[in-house]
Coordinates of C-alpha atoms and ligand atoms in Angstrom, one line a residue:
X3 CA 24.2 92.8 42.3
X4 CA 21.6 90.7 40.2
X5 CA 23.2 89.7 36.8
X6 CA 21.7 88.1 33.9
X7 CA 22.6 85.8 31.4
X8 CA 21.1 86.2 27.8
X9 CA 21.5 83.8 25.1
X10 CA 20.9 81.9 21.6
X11 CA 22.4 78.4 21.2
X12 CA 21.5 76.5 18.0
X13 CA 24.2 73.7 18.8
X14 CA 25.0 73.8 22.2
X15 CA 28.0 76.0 22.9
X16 CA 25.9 78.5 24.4
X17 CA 24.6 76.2 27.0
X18 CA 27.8 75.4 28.1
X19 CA 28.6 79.0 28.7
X20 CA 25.2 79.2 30.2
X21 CA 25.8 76.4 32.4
X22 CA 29.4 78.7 33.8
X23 CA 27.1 81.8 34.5
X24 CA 24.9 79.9 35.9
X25 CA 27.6 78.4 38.7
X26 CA 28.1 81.9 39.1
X27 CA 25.0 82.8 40.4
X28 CA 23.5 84.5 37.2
X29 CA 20.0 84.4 36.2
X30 CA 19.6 82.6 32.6
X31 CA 17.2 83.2 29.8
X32 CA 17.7 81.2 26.3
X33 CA 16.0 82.3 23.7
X34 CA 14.4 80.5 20.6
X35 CA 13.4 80.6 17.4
X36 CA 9.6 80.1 16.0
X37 CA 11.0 78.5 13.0
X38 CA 13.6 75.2 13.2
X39 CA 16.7 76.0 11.2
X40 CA 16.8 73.0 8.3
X41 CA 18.2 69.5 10.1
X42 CA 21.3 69.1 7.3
X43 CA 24.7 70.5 8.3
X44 CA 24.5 71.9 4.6
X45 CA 21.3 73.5 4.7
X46 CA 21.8 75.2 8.0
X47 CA 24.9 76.5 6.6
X48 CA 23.8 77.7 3.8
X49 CA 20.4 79.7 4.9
X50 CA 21.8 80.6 8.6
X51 CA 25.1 81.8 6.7
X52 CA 22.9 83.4 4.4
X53 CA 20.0 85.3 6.6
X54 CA 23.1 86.4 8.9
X55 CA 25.0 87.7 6.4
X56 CA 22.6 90.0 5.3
X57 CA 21.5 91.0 8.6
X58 CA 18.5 89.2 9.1
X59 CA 16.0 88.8 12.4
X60 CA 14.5 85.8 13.3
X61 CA 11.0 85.6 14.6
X62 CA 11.6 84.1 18.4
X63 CA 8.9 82.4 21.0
X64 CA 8.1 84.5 24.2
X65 CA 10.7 85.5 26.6
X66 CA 10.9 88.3 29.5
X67 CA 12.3 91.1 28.0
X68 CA 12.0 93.3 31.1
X69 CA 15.7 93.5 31.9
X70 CA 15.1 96.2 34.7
X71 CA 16.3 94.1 38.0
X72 CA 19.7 93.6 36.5
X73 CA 22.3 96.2 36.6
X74 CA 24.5 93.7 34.9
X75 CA 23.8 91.7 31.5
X76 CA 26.2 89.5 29.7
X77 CA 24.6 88.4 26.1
X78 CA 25.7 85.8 24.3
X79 CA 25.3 84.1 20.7
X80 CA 27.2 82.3 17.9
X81 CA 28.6 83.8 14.8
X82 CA 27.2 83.1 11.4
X83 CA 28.7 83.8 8.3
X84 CA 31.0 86.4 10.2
X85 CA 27.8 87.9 11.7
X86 CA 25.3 87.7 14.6
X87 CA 23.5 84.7 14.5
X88 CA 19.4 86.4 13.3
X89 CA 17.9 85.5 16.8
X90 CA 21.2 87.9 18.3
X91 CA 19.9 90.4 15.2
X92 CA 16.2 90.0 16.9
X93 CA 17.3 89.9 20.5
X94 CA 19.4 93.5 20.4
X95 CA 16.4 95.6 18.4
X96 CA 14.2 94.1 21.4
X97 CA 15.7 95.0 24.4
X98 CA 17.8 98.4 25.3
X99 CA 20.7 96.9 26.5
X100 CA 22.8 100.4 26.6
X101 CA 22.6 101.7 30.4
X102 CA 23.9 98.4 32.2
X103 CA 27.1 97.0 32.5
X104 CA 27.7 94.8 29.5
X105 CA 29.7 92.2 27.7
X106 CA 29.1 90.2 24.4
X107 CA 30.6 86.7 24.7
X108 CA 30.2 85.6 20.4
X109 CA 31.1 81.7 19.7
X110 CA 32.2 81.0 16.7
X111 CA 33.7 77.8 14.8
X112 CA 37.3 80.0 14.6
X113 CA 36.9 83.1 13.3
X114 CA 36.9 86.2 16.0
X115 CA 34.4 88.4 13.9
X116 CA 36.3 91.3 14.4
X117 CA 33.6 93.5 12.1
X118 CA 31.0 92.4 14.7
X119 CA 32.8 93.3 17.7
X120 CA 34.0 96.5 16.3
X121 CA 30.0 97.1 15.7
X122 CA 29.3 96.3 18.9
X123 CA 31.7 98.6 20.3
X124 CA 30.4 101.0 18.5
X125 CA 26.6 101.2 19.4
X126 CA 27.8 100.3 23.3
X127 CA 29.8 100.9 25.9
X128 CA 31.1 96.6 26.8
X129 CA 33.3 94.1 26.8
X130 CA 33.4 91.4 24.0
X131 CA 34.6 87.9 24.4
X132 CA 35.6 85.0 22.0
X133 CA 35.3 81.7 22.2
X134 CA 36.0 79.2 19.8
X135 CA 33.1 76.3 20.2
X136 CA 33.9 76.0 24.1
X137 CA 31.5 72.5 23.9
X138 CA 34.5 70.7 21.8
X139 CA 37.5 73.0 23.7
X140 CA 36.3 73.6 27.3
X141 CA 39.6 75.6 28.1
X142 CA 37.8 77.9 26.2
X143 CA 35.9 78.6 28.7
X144 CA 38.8 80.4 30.9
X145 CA 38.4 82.9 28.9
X146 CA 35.3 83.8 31.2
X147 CA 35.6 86.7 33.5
X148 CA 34.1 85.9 36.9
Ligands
FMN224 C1 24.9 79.0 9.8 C2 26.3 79.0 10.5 C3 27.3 79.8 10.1 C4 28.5 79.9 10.8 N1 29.4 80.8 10.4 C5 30.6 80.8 11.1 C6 31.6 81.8 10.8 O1 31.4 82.7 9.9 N2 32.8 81.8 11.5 C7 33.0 80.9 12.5 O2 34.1 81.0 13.0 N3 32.1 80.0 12.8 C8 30.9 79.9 12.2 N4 30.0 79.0 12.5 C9 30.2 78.1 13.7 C10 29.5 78.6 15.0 O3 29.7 80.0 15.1 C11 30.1 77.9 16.2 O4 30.1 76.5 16.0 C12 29.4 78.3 17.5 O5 30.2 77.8 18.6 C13 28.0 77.7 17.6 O6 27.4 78.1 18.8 P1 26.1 77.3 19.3 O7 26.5 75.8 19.4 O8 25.8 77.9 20.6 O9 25.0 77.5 18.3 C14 28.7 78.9 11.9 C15 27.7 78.0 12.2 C16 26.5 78.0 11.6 C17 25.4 77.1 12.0

């Protein structure tokens, strides 16, 4: 069965997730962001936090968004401000993820977004995962279903 791994990683939790899936045999695509979030811990905070919380898209560089050869998709992204991270906000309004066999894995700093995963629940049929910045606490990563 050809599976896909779908991602956004501003600080590198997500690639070490990536880096799991892609043991497993998974096909990876990252996405990006046109614009740079600002360098300062502060100022990232503060307009990622922001943007997020109210729901924001980001603009993001090319990727293949033809998701067709996969019958399973696991998408994954970091939690700002309780929220999707914008690309995440950007990533699900491009691609239709609802007929294949899905599951959210969200890192976050701590919190488990529980209003996000309940939304997610809500527009499809997956699984959700948590995992609390897996780069700093690799046992996170067992939490990975395989
Ligand atoms: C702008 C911003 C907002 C964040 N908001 C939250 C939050 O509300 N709750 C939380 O637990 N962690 C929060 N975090 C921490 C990240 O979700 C967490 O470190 C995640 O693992 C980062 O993933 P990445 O390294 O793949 O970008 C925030 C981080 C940033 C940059």
């Amino acid at each position: 069965m050809s599976k896909l791994f779908i991602y956004y990683s501003l600080s590198g939790n997500g690639d070490v997730v990536a880096d799991e899936y892609k043991k497993n045999r998974y096909d990876i695509v990252k996405i990006t962001t046109k614009k740079q979030m600002p360098k300062s811990f502060f100022g990232c905070i503060m307009k990622g936090g922001l943007l997020a919380g109210l729901g924001k898209k980001a603009a993001l560089n090319d990727y293949n968004k033809d998701i067709s050869a996969y019958e399973e998709v696991v998408v994954e992204f970091p939690i700002w401000n309780g929220k999707p991270a914008c690309a995440a906000n950007t990533l699900m309004s491009d691609i239709d993820f609802s007929s294949k066999k899905l599951t959210f894995v969200l890192c976050s700093g701590g919190g488990e977004a529980p209003k996000t995963e309940a939304k997610l629940k809500e527009k499809y049929s997956c699984n959700v995962l948590h995992l609390k910045d897996p780069k700093k606490n690799p046992d996170e990563l067992k939490k990975l279903l395989f």
